[in-house]
């Protein structure tokens, strides 16, 4: 910020070497150390300031929403996505949708694509009963004994292997809610 | 019991119980990340004697210590020559688009363009990585059922047929990287206080695609496009819905000018979000520059 004023005072002190009419070119070391742009004065380019509501409606059309909108109730959803069920009372467990209104069931691939685990999150209520029912549902589909981890405090169940679509199908059968071929985000 | 073990047990009784505070890792279970000197693991630091291992100058992949390498030994055809310079269109499937519509992330009562897809926050675009817009892929074309006015950057025949069977219209259009940068984050762009740029014409190798009525290019003749709509309906065997008799005819017929990047906003305008006003240039030279 202060480099340029210093240089100017130096040129004032040395009138014999540098004539005052010659301005010293300032080469700032960085963008941050350079001076602010000066006020350019009145702009001569003519322009029109409008407050047309029709024009502004087009501006509002291109502005993004600040929150994720709630889904609208429809008769059918061709993509296979379904909203959260309305009757949620008197259930032993509950799985909260994500902010994008999707089921929080994910596939985790680790060890360079070798290990696959299914993670079901946002579980509230009797997580142990859900794990038992999930195991009963998934066990006939695998050869080995199904391994799973329950974290009651955080509220997730981690299952060994890729069972994402099966878990989503299971939850749909339970009335929670999504078909297997839907694309999630 | 021997005398020494008796002694040891007596000592154990006096000692504090084993707990998290007084246990330590097994010796050798933790690897130090420091290269010790001298007696602390010095000498060759476990890197062996001589060669690439000790000097850490590993040879590049495929290098055969002076031989003519295998991957250079035979003449080749460069299928991917210049691949890093080609235009990329990151895919978006019709199933995902239908899910976006079902979950109320996209408003179908207004024309859908790249801005409305990007505003969902569920599709990313990086113009600096040679990405030029949406490639709508045909996954989920069978289930697609939404009457929309869609504008994408790349679409194949099946996708066009699926959109038009559902009663919608589709246009493929080109945006140059500067226009794309303005569309990615509209709020940020308007806050810059710079005029809306005019859209550039497609480069020579893309102009053929975007002026082809069978691709529903935005530079194609509208009469030829309606002919192609009918031809495609006959090819795929569906009844073409008449958009002339549709309630949303005005919305379905809304198109951008080839120089325009936002619906209803002319290039050259400056949008002031704070005061909610639009500044429009009046100078003849500017008007001529931004004219279509």
Short mmCIF file of C-alpha atoms in Angstrom, two decimals:
data_model
loop_
_atom_site.label_atom_id
_atom_site.label_comp_id
_atom_site.label_asym_id
_atom_site.label_seq_id
_atom_site.Cartn_x
_atom_site.Cartn_y
_atom_site.Cartn_z
CA UNK A 1 0.00 0.00 0.00
CA UNK A 2 2.75 2.43 0.92
CA UNK A 3 5.33 1.68 -1.73
CA UNK A 4 4.11 4.17 -4.28
CA UNK A 5 3.91 7.22 -1.98
CA UNK A 6 7.45 6.49 -0.80
CA UNK A 7 8.75 6.38 -4.36
CA UNK A 8 7.04 9.66 -5.15
CA UNK A 9 8.68 11.41 -2.20
CA UNK A 10 12.01 10.05 -3.35
CA UNK A 11 11.51 11.60 -6.79
CA UNK A 12 10.65 14.91 -5.15
CA UNK A 13 13.91 14.89 -3.28
CA UNK A 14 15.96 14.24 -6.41
CA UNK A 15 14.94 16.96 -8.86
CA UNK A 16 18.30 16.95 -10.58
CA UNK A 17 18.23 13.30 -11.47
CA UNK A 18 14.57 12.81 -12.31
CA UNK A 19 12.50 15.65 -13.74
CA UNK A 20 9.21 16.09 -11.89
CA UNK A 21 7.20 15.78 -15.09
CA UNK A 22 8.33 12.16 -15.54
CA UNK A 23 6.19 9.89 -13.40
CA UNK A 24 7.84 6.81 -12.04
CA UNK A 25 6.22 3.65 -13.22
CA UNK A 26 4.98 1.72 -10.21
CA UNK A 27 5.32 -2.04 -10.41
CA UNK A 28 3.60 -3.45 -7.40
CA UNK A 29 4.87 -6.70 -6.05
CA UNK A 30 1.38 -8.17 -5.83
CA UNK A 31 -2.25 -7.41 -6.41
CA UNK A 32 -2.79 -6.93 -2.71
CA UNK A 33 -0.05 -4.34 -2.30
CA UNK A 34 -1.29 -2.27 -5.24
CA UNK A 35 -3.39 0.82 -4.70
CA UNK A 36 -7.12 0.92 -5.14
CA UNK A 37 -8.52 2.20 -8.40
CA UNK A 38 -9.19 5.89 -8.34
CA UNK A 39 -12.65 7.29 -8.89
CA UNK A 40 -12.97 7.73 -12.64
CA UNK A 41 -15.43 10.59 -12.26
CA UNK A 42 -18.61 10.91 -14.19
CA UNK A 43 -19.26 8.21 -16.77
CA UNK A 44 -20.32 9.56 -20.10
CA UNK A 45 -21.70 6.32 -21.49
CA UNK A 46 -25.46 6.78 -21.59
CA UNK A 47 -27.55 4.07 -20.02
CA UNK A 48 -31.11 3.63 -18.92
CA UNK A 49 -32.10 2.50 -15.42
CA UNK A 50 -35.28 0.43 -15.54
CA UNK A 51 -37.47 -1.15 -12.91
CA UNK A 52 -39.67 -3.07 -15.30
CA UNK A 53 -41.35 -5.92 -13.32
CA UNK A 54 -41.49 -8.12 -16.42
CA UNK A 55 -37.75 -7.81 -16.97
CA UNK A 56 -37.13 -8.43 -13.28
CA UNK A 57 -39.25 -11.60 -13.39
CA UNK A 58 -36.71 -12.97 -15.88
CA UNK A 59 -33.91 -12.13 -13.45
CA UNK A 60 -35.70 -13.95 -10.65
CA UNK A 61 -36.10 -16.95 -12.91
CA UNK A 62 -32.33 -17.44 -13.16
CA UNK A 63 -31.60 -16.92 -9.46
CA UNK A 64 -31.21 -20.21 -7.55
CA UNK A 65 -33.46 -21.17 -4.66
CA UNK A 66 -31.82 -20.73 -1.27
CA UNK A 67 -33.22 -23.95 0.19
CA UNK A 68 -34.26 -27.32 -1.17
CA UNK A 69 -37.97 -27.04 -2.04
CA UNK A 70 -40.40 -29.48 -0.44
CA UNK A 71 -41.71 -32.12 -2.84
CA UNK A 72 -45.18 -31.71 -4.31
CA UNK A 73 -47.77 -34.45 -3.82
CA UNK A 74 -48.53 -36.09 -7.15
CA UNK A 75 -50.54 -39.10 -8.22
CA UNK A 76 -47.56 -40.84 -9.72
CA UNK A 77 -43.83 -40.33 -9.91
CA UNK A 78 -42.47 -41.82 -13.16
CA UNK A 79 -38.89 -41.91 -11.87
CA UNK A 80 -39.83 -44.36 -9.10
CA UNK A 81 -39.08 -41.90 -6.34
CA UNK A 82 -41.68 -41.78 -3.61
CA UNK A 83 -42.20 -39.21 -0.88
CA UNK A 84 -41.94 -40.14 2.77
CA UNK A 85 -45.01 -41.97 4.00
CA UNK A 86 -47.59 -39.94 5.88
CA UNK A 87 -48.45 -42.58 8.47
CA UNK A 88 -45.32 -42.68 10.55
CA UNK A 89 -46.83 -43.04 14.00
CA UNK A 90 -46.48 -46.26 16.02
CA UNK A 91 -43.46 -47.60 14.20
CA UNK A 92 -40.57 -49.25 16.02
CA UNK A 93 -37.98 -47.38 13.96
CA UNK A 94 -37.83 -44.45 11.59
CA UNK A 95 -35.36 -43.50 8.87
CA UNK A 96 -35.17 -39.78 8.21
CA UNK A 97 -34.83 -38.68 4.61
CA UNK A 98 -31.82 -36.65 3.53
CA UNK A 99 -32.14 -32.96 2.75
CA UNK A 100 -32.64 -33.98 -0.89
CA UNK A 101 -35.63 -36.17 0.11
CA UNK A 102 -33.75 -39.37 -0.65
CA UNK A 103 -33.18 -42.48 1.45
CA UNK A 104 -29.85 -42.28 3.30
CA UNK A 105 -28.50 -45.60 2.01
CA UNK A 106 -25.06 -45.51 0.43
CA UNK A 107 -22.45 -47.82 -1.04
CA UNK A 108 -18.92 -47.34 0.26
CA UNK A 109 -16.11 -48.74 -1.84
CA UNK A 110 -12.74 -48.95 -0.11
CA UNK A 111 -9.43 -50.80 -0.42
CA UNK A 112 -9.06 -49.79 -4.09
CA UNK A 113 -12.44 -51.11 -5.16
CA UNK A 114 -12.23 -54.42 -3.28
CA UNK A 115 -14.29 -53.87 -0.14
CA UNK A 116 -17.92 -52.86 -0.49
CA UNK A 117 -20.05 -51.87 2.45
CA UNK A 118 -23.62 -50.62 2.63
CA UNK A 119 -24.34 -47.77 5.01
CA UNK A 120 -27.84 -46.94 6.18
CA UNK A 121 -27.92 -43.70 8.16
CA UNK A 122 -30.35 -41.46 10.04
CA UNK A 123 -31.98 -44.33 11.95
CA UNK A 124 -34.11 -43.42 14.91
CA UNK A 125 -35.92 -45.78 17.28
CA UNK A 126 -35.26 -49.49 17.71
CA UNK A 127 -32.13 -49.86 15.59
CA UNK A 128 -31.53 -53.43 16.82
CA UNK A 129 -34.90 -54.58 15.54
CA UNK A 130 -34.18 -52.99 12.16
CA UNK A 131 -30.83 -54.76 12.00
CA UNK A 132 -32.47 -58.09 12.84
CA UNK A 133 -35.14 -57.64 10.17
CA UNK A 134 -32.59 -56.47 7.59
CA UNK A 135 -30.42 -59.52 8.29
CA UNK A 136 -33.37 -61.86 7.98
CA UNK A 137 -34.20 -60.26 4.65
CA UNK A 138 -30.67 -60.18 3.24
CA UNK A 139 -29.30 -63.49 4.60
CA UNK A 140 -30.94 -65.77 1.96
CA UNK A 141 -29.27 -63.71 -0.78
CA UNK A 142 -25.68 -64.29 0.40
CA UNK A 143 -23.62 -67.43 0.99
CA UNK A 144 -21.64 -66.30 4.01
CA UNK A 145 -23.00 -65.21 7.35
CA UNK A 146 -23.90 -61.56 6.91
CA UNK A 147 -21.73 -59.23 8.95
CA UNK A 148 -23.08 -55.94 10.14
CA UNK A 149 -22.22 -53.16 12.55
CA UNK A 150 -24.75 -51.17 14.53
CA UNK A 151 -23.90 -47.77 15.92
CA UNK A 152 -26.81 -46.96 18.16
CA UNK A 153 -25.43 -43.62 19.30
CA UNK A 154 -24.85 -42.23 15.81
CA UNK A 155 -27.77 -44.16 14.37
CA UNK A 156 -26.33 -46.08 11.48
CA UNK A 157 -26.07 -49.69 10.34
CA UNK A 158 -23.14 -50.79 8.22
CA UNK A 159 -23.52 -54.06 6.32
CA UNK A 160 -20.72 -55.95 4.62
CA UNK A 161 -21.26 -56.14 0.87
CA UNK A 162 -23.27 -54.23 -1.70
CA UNK A 163 -26.90 -54.43 -0.59
CA UNK A 164 -27.95 -50.87 -1.41
CA UNK A 165 -30.79 -51.74 -3.76
CA UNK A 166 -31.92 -54.61 -1.53
CA UNK A 167 -32.04 -52.36 1.54
CA UNK A 168 -33.99 -49.73 -0.40
CA UNK A 169 -36.39 -52.41 -1.62
CA UNK A 170 -36.80 -53.68 1.94
CA UNK A 171 -37.63 -50.21 3.19
CA UNK A 172 -40.09 -49.75 0.36
CA UNK A 173 -41.82 -52.96 1.38
CA UNK A 174 -41.97 -51.62 4.91
CA UNK A 175 -43.81 -48.61 3.57
CA UNK A 176 -40.87 -46.29 3.66
CA UNK A 177 -40.69 -45.43 0.39
CA UNK A 178 -38.50 -45.83 -2.65
CA UNK A 179 -38.13 -48.21 -5.59
CA UNK A 180 -34.97 -49.92 -6.55
CA UNK A 181 -34.21 -48.37 -9.94
CA UNK A 182 -34.36 -44.75 -8.89
CA UNK A 183 -31.34 -42.55 -9.40
CA UNK A 184 -30.31 -40.90 -6.15
CA UNK A 185 -28.49 -37.74 -5.34
CA UNK B 1 3.36 -71.29 43.87
CA UNK B 2 6.98 -70.16 43.66
CA UNK B 3 8.34 -67.37 45.72
CA UNK B 4 8.99 -65.05 42.78
CA UNK B 5 5.47 -65.30 41.33
CA UNK B 6 4.09 -64.71 44.81
CA UNK B 7 6.16 -61.57 44.98
CA UNK B 8 4.96 -60.46 41.56
CA UNK B 9 1.32 -60.96 42.50
CA UNK B 10 1.84 -58.96 45.66
CA UNK B 11 3.29 -56.14 43.61
CA UNK B 12 0.36 -56.34 41.19
CA UNK B 13 -2.10 -55.98 44.05
CA UNK B 14 -0.45 -52.75 45.07
CA UNK B 15 -0.30 -51.38 41.50
CA UNK B 16 -3.18 -49.35 39.99
CA UNK B 17 -5.68 -51.12 37.79
CA UNK B 18 -5.10 -51.26 34.04
CA UNK B 19 -7.12 -48.52 32.38
CA UNK B 20 -6.99 -46.31 29.31
CA UNK B 21 -4.77 -43.86 31.16
CA UNK B 22 -1.89 -46.22 31.80
CA UNK B 23 -1.74 -48.59 28.82
CA UNK B 24 0.52 -48.06 25.84
CA UNK B 25 0.80 -49.46 22.34
CA UNK B 26 2.62 -52.70 21.71
CA UNK B 27 6.25 -52.14 20.80
CA UNK B 28 6.58 -51.76 17.02
CA UNK B 29 2.86 -51.38 16.41
CA UNK B 30 3.22 -47.71 15.52
CA UNK B 31 5.51 -46.68 12.70
CA UNK B 32 7.43 -43.51 13.17
CA UNK B 33 7.20 -41.16 10.22
CA UNK B 34 10.65 -39.69 10.87
CA UNK B 35 13.86 -40.81 9.23
CA UNK B 36 16.09 -41.41 12.19
CA UNK B 37 19.81 -40.54 12.20
CA UNK B 38 22.69 -42.54 13.65
CA UNK B 39 21.64 -45.05 16.26
CA UNK B 40 17.95 -44.16 15.80
CA UNK B 41 17.60 -46.03 12.52
CA UNK B 42 20.37 -44.31 10.59
CA UNK B 43 22.76 -45.93 8.11
CA UNK B 44 20.55 -46.62 5.06
CA UNK B 45 17.26 -45.84 6.85
CA UNK B 46 15.74 -49.13 5.76
CA UNK B 47 15.93 -48.33 2.07
CA UNK B 48 18.31 -51.11 1.04
CA UNK B 49 21.63 -50.90 -0.72
CA UNK B 50 22.19 -49.05 -4.03
CA UNK B 51 19.80 -48.54 -6.92
CA UNK B 52 16.37 -46.99 -7.34
CA UNK B 53 15.23 -48.10 -3.90
CA UNK B 54 17.97 -46.27 -2.03
CA UNK B 55 18.06 -43.19 -4.26
CA UNK B 56 14.28 -42.94 -4.60
CA UNK B 57 14.63 -42.20 -8.32
CA UNK B 58 12.00 -44.65 -9.50
CA UNK B 59 11.88 -45.07 -13.25
CA UNK B 60 8.86 -43.85 -15.16
CA UNK B 61 6.19 -46.38 -16.14
CA UNK B 62 7.19 -48.41 -19.16
CA UNK B 63 10.87 -47.45 -19.05
CA UNK B 64 13.11 -50.43 -19.75
CA UNK B 65 16.50 -49.05 -18.67
CA UNK B 66 17.61 -48.01 -22.13
CA UNK B 67 15.82 -50.56 -24.31
CA UNK B 68 13.37 -49.30 -26.90
CA UNK B 69 10.29 -49.51 -24.65
CA UNK B 70 7.50 -51.90 -25.47
CA UNK B 71 4.93 -49.14 -25.76
CA UNK B 72 7.03 -47.34 -28.39
CA UNK B 73 8.24 -50.42 -30.28
CA UNK B 74 5.32 -50.63 -32.72
CA UNK B 75 3.65 -47.95 -34.86
CA UNK B 76 0.28 -46.85 -33.55
CA UNK B 77 -2.88 -45.09 -34.59
CA UNK B 78 -3.60 -42.15 -32.36
CA UNK B 79 -7.32 -42.54 -31.72
CA UNK B 80 -7.20 -40.20 -28.77
CA UNK B 81 -4.90 -37.59 -30.29
CA UNK B 82 -5.86 -34.20 -28.92
CA UNK B 83 -8.41 -35.70 -26.53
CA UNK B 84 -7.46 -33.14 -23.90
CA UNK B 85 -8.50 -30.34 -26.24
CA UNK B 86 -11.87 -31.74 -27.31
CA UNK B 87 -15.15 -30.41 -26.01
CA UNK B 88 -16.65 -32.46 -23.18
CA UNK B 89 -20.32 -32.73 -22.32
CA UNK B 90 -20.78 -34.29 -18.85
CA UNK B 91 -23.72 -36.70 -18.94
CA UNK B 92 -27.11 -36.28 -17.28
CA UNK B 93 -29.49 -39.20 -17.70
CA UNK B 94 -33.18 -38.82 -18.45
CA UNK B 95 -33.88 -40.80 -15.28
CA UNK B 96 -32.05 -38.19 -13.23
CA UNK B 97 -33.89 -35.42 -15.06
CA UNK B 98 -37.20 -37.13 -14.31
CA UNK B 99 -36.18 -37.50 -10.64
CA UNK B 100 -35.31 -33.80 -10.52
CA UNK B 101 -38.77 -33.02 -11.87
CA UNK B 102 -40.49 -35.46 -9.49
CA UNK B 103 -38.71 -34.06 -6.44
CA UNK B 104 -39.68 -30.51 -7.40
CA UNK B 105 -36.12 -29.42 -8.08
CA UNK B 106 -36.93 -28.21 -11.60
CA UNK B 107 -39.98 -26.15 -12.48
CA UNK B 108 -41.62 -27.58 -15.60
CA UNK B 109 -43.94 -24.61 -16.02
CA UNK B 110 -40.97 -22.62 -17.33
CA UNK B 111 -38.44 -23.49 -20.03
CA UNK B 112 -35.61 -25.67 -18.69
CA UNK B 113 -32.13 -24.69 -19.73
CA UNK B 114 -28.62 -25.15 -18.41
CA UNK B 115 -29.17 -22.45 -15.77
CA UNK B 116 -32.14 -24.22 -14.19
CA UNK B 117 -30.26 -27.54 -14.19
CA UNK B 118 -27.20 -25.93 -12.60
CA UNK B 119 -29.36 -24.07 -10.07
CA UNK B 120 -30.48 -27.38 -8.57
CA UNK B 121 -26.92 -27.79 -7.31
CA UNK B 122 -27.01 -31.44 -8.34
CA UNK B 123 -25.16 -31.06 -11.64
CA UNK B 124 -21.69 -29.56 -11.81
CA UNK B 125 -19.98 -27.98 -14.77
CA UNK B 126 -16.37 -26.87 -15.09
CA UNK B 127 -15.82 -24.77 -18.25
CA UNK B 128 -12.09 -24.51 -17.52
CA UNK B 129 -11.88 -28.29 -17.93
CA UNK B 130 -13.28 -28.07 -21.48
CA UNK B 131 -16.80 -28.89 -20.34
CA UNK B 132 -19.40 -27.26 -22.53
CA UNK B 133 -22.73 -28.32 -21.07
CA UNK B 134 -25.21 -31.13 -20.60
CA UNK B 135 -25.20 -34.33 -22.60
CA UNK B 136 -28.66 -35.78 -22.00
CA UNK B 137 -28.26 -39.56 -22.11
CA UNK B 138 -31.00 -42.04 -22.93
CA UNK B 139 -31.02 -44.00 -19.64
CA UNK B 140 -34.62 -43.82 -18.47
CA UNK B 141 -35.96 -42.73 -21.85
CA UNK B 142 -38.74 -45.31 -21.57
CA UNK B 143 -40.14 -44.00 -18.29
CA UNK B 144 -39.73 -40.32 -19.15
CA UNK B 145 -43.06 -38.55 -18.89
CA UNK B 146 -42.85 -34.78 -18.54
CA UNK B 147 -44.00 -32.09 -20.92
CA UNK B 148 -41.07 -29.69 -20.94
CA UNK B 149 -39.35 -27.10 -23.06
CA UNK B 150 -35.79 -28.34 -22.72
CA UNK B 151 -32.52 -26.91 -23.92
CA UNK B 152 -29.42 -29.07 -23.66
CA UNK B 153 -26.04 -29.04 -25.35
CA UNK B 154 -25.98 -32.59 -26.71
CA UNK B 155 -28.71 -35.18 -27.26
CA UNK B 156 -29.10 -38.26 -29.39
CA UNK B 157 -32.06 -39.35 -31.49
CA UNK B 158 -33.68 -41.57 -28.83
CA UNK B 159 -33.60 -38.78 -26.26
CA UNK B 160 -35.19 -36.35 -28.72
CA UNK B 161 -37.88 -38.92 -29.49
CA UNK B 162 -38.60 -39.53 -25.79
CA UNK B 163 -38.97 -35.80 -25.08
CA UNK B 164 -41.22 -35.21 -28.09
CA UNK B 165 -43.36 -38.26 -27.41
CA UNK B 166 -44.14 -36.82 -23.98
CA UNK B 167 -45.36 -33.63 -25.66
CA UNK B 168 -42.31 -31.52 -25.04
CA UNK B 169 -39.77 -29.75 -27.21
CA UNK B 170 -36.00 -30.00 -27.14
CA UNK B 171 -33.29 -27.72 -28.52
CA UNK B 172 -29.56 -28.29 -28.60
CA UNK B 173 -27.56 -25.13 -28.24
CA UNK B 174 -23.96 -24.09 -27.85
CA UNK B 175 -22.54 -21.81 -25.17
CA UNK B 176 -19.00 -20.52 -25.16
CA UNK B 177 -16.99 -20.82 -21.91
CA UNK B 178 -17.51 -17.15 -20.95
CA UNK B 179 -21.28 -17.52 -21.20
CA UNK B 180 -21.10 -20.78 -19.25
CA UNK B 181 -19.14 -19.07 -16.50
CA UNK B 182 -21.93 -16.50 -16.19
CA UNK B 183 -24.57 -19.24 -16.07
CA UNK B 184 -22.85 -21.39 -13.43
CA UNK B 185 -23.38 -18.93 -10.59
CA UNK B 186 -25.82 -16.25 -11.67
CA UNK B 187 -25.83 -14.40 -8.34
CA UNK B 188 -22.06 -14.12 -8.35
CA UNK B 189 -22.10 -13.01 -11.95
CA UNK B 190 -24.70 -10.27 -11.37
CA UNK B 191 -22.82 -9.07 -8.30
CA UNK B 192 -19.76 -8.47 -10.45
CA UNK B 193 -21.66 -5.64 -12.12
CA UNK B 194 -20.52 -6.49 -15.62
CA UNK B 195 -22.80 -6.61 -18.66
CA UNK B 196 -24.33 -9.91 -19.63
CA UNK B 197 -22.04 -11.25 -22.38
CA UNK B 198 -23.30 -12.01 -25.84
CA UNK B 199 -23.20 -15.66 -26.74
CA UNK B 200 -20.55 -16.58 -29.28
CA UNK B 201 -21.27 -18.64 -32.36
CA UNK B 202 -20.19 -22.30 -32.20
CA UNK B 203 -16.69 -23.20 -33.41
CA UNK B 204 -16.37 -24.52 -37.01
CA UNK B 205 -16.40 -28.18 -36.00
CA UNK B 206 -19.61 -27.76 -33.98
CA UNK B 207 -21.57 -25.52 -36.32
CA UNK B 208 -22.77 -28.47 -38.36
CA UNK B 209 -24.27 -30.19 -35.32
CA UNK B 210 -26.03 -27.09 -34.04
CA UNK B 211 -27.50 -26.16 -37.43
CA UNK B 212 -28.84 -29.65 -38.11
CA UNK B 213 -32.65 -29.91 -37.72
CA UNK B 214 -32.39 -33.63 -36.88
CA UNK B 215 -30.37 -32.65 -33.80
CA UNK B 216 -32.90 -29.86 -33.06
CA UNK B 217 -30.02 -27.40 -33.32
CA UNK B 218 -30.72 -23.83 -32.29
CA UNK B 219 -29.37 -22.53 -35.59
CA UNK B 220 -31.57 -24.82 -37.71
CA UNK B 221 -34.57 -23.66 -39.72
CA UNK B 222 -37.74 -23.99 -37.55
CA UNK B 223 -39.77 -25.28 -40.50
CA UNK B 224 -37.28 -28.07 -41.09
CA UNK B 225 -37.34 -28.90 -37.38
CA UNK B 226 -41.12 -29.41 -37.48
CA UNK B 227 -40.66 -31.68 -40.50
CA UNK B 228 -38.03 -33.65 -38.60
CA UNK B 229 -40.33 -33.91 -35.57
CA UNK B 230 -42.94 -35.63 -37.72
CA UNK B 231 -40.35 -37.87 -39.39
CA UNK B 232 -38.97 -38.98 -36.02
CA UNK B 233 -42.47 -39.72 -34.70
CA UNK B 234 -43.07 -41.95 -37.71
CA UNK B 235 -39.72 -43.66 -37.31
CA UNK B 236 -40.27 -44.49 -33.63
CA UNK B 237 -44.00 -45.07 -34.06
CA UNK B 238 -45.70 -42.65 -31.70
CA UNK B 239 -48.36 -40.02 -32.25
CA UNK B 240 -46.78 -36.60 -32.19
CA UNK B 241 -48.71 -34.43 -29.69
CA UNK B 242 -49.84 -31.18 -31.24
CA UNK B 243 -48.14 -28.39 -29.35
CA UNK B 244 -50.17 -25.81 -31.30
CA UNK B 245 -53.26 -26.92 -29.38
CA UNK B 246 -51.48 -27.13 -26.06
CA UNK B 247 -52.41 -24.91 -23.11
CA UNK B 248 -48.74 -24.14 -22.52
CA UNK B 249 -48.09 -23.23 -26.15
CA UNK B 250 -46.37 -19.93 -25.26
CA UNK B 251 -44.05 -21.63 -22.79
CA UNK B 252 -43.23 -24.46 -25.20
CA UNK B 253 -42.42 -22.02 -28.00
CA UNK B 254 -40.13 -19.83 -25.88
CA UNK B 255 -36.63 -19.82 -27.38
CA UNK B 256 -33.46 -17.92 -26.78
CA UNK B 257 -31.83 -15.74 -29.36
CA UNK B 258 -28.57 -17.24 -30.66
CA UNK B 259 -26.79 -14.35 -28.92
CA UNK B 260 -28.76 -14.60 -25.69
CA UNK B 261 -27.72 -16.63 -22.64
CA UNK B 262 -30.60 -15.94 -20.19
CA UNK B 263 -34.29 -16.03 -21.11
CA UNK B 264 -35.70 -12.50 -21.35
CA UNK B 265 -32.40 -10.77 -20.55
CA UNK B 266 -30.63 -9.09 -23.42
CA UNK B 267 -26.82 -9.22 -23.68
CA UNK B 268 -25.30 -5.91 -22.65
CA UNK B 269 -27.68 -5.35 -19.75
CA UNK B 270 -26.28 -4.95 -16.25
CA UNK B 271 -28.39 -6.44 -13.45
CA UNK B 272 -28.23 -4.75 -10.07
CA UNK B 273 -29.47 -7.21 -7.47
CA UNK B 274 -29.19 -4.77 -4.57
CA UNK B 275 -31.44 -2.03 -5.97
CA UNK B 276 -33.42 -4.48 -8.12
CA UNK B 277 -32.88 -2.47 -11.28
CA UNK B 278 -31.56 -3.27 -14.73
CA UNK B 279 -29.16 -0.92 -16.51
CA UNK B 280 -29.58 -0.91 -20.27
CA UNK B 281 -27.02 0.68 -22.58
CA UNK B 282 -28.19 3.45 -24.90
CA UNK B 283 -25.08 4.17 -26.93
CA UNK B 284 -25.43 3.25 -30.59
CA UNK B 285 -22.07 1.50 -30.75
CA UNK B 286 -22.90 -0.75 -27.79
CA UNK B 287 -26.35 -1.51 -29.14
CA UNK B 288 -24.80 -2.52 -32.42
CA UNK B 289 -22.22 -4.70 -30.66
CA UNK B 290 -24.80 -6.57 -28.60
CA UNK B 291 -27.35 -6.83 -31.43
CA UNK B 292 -28.12 -10.26 -32.77
#
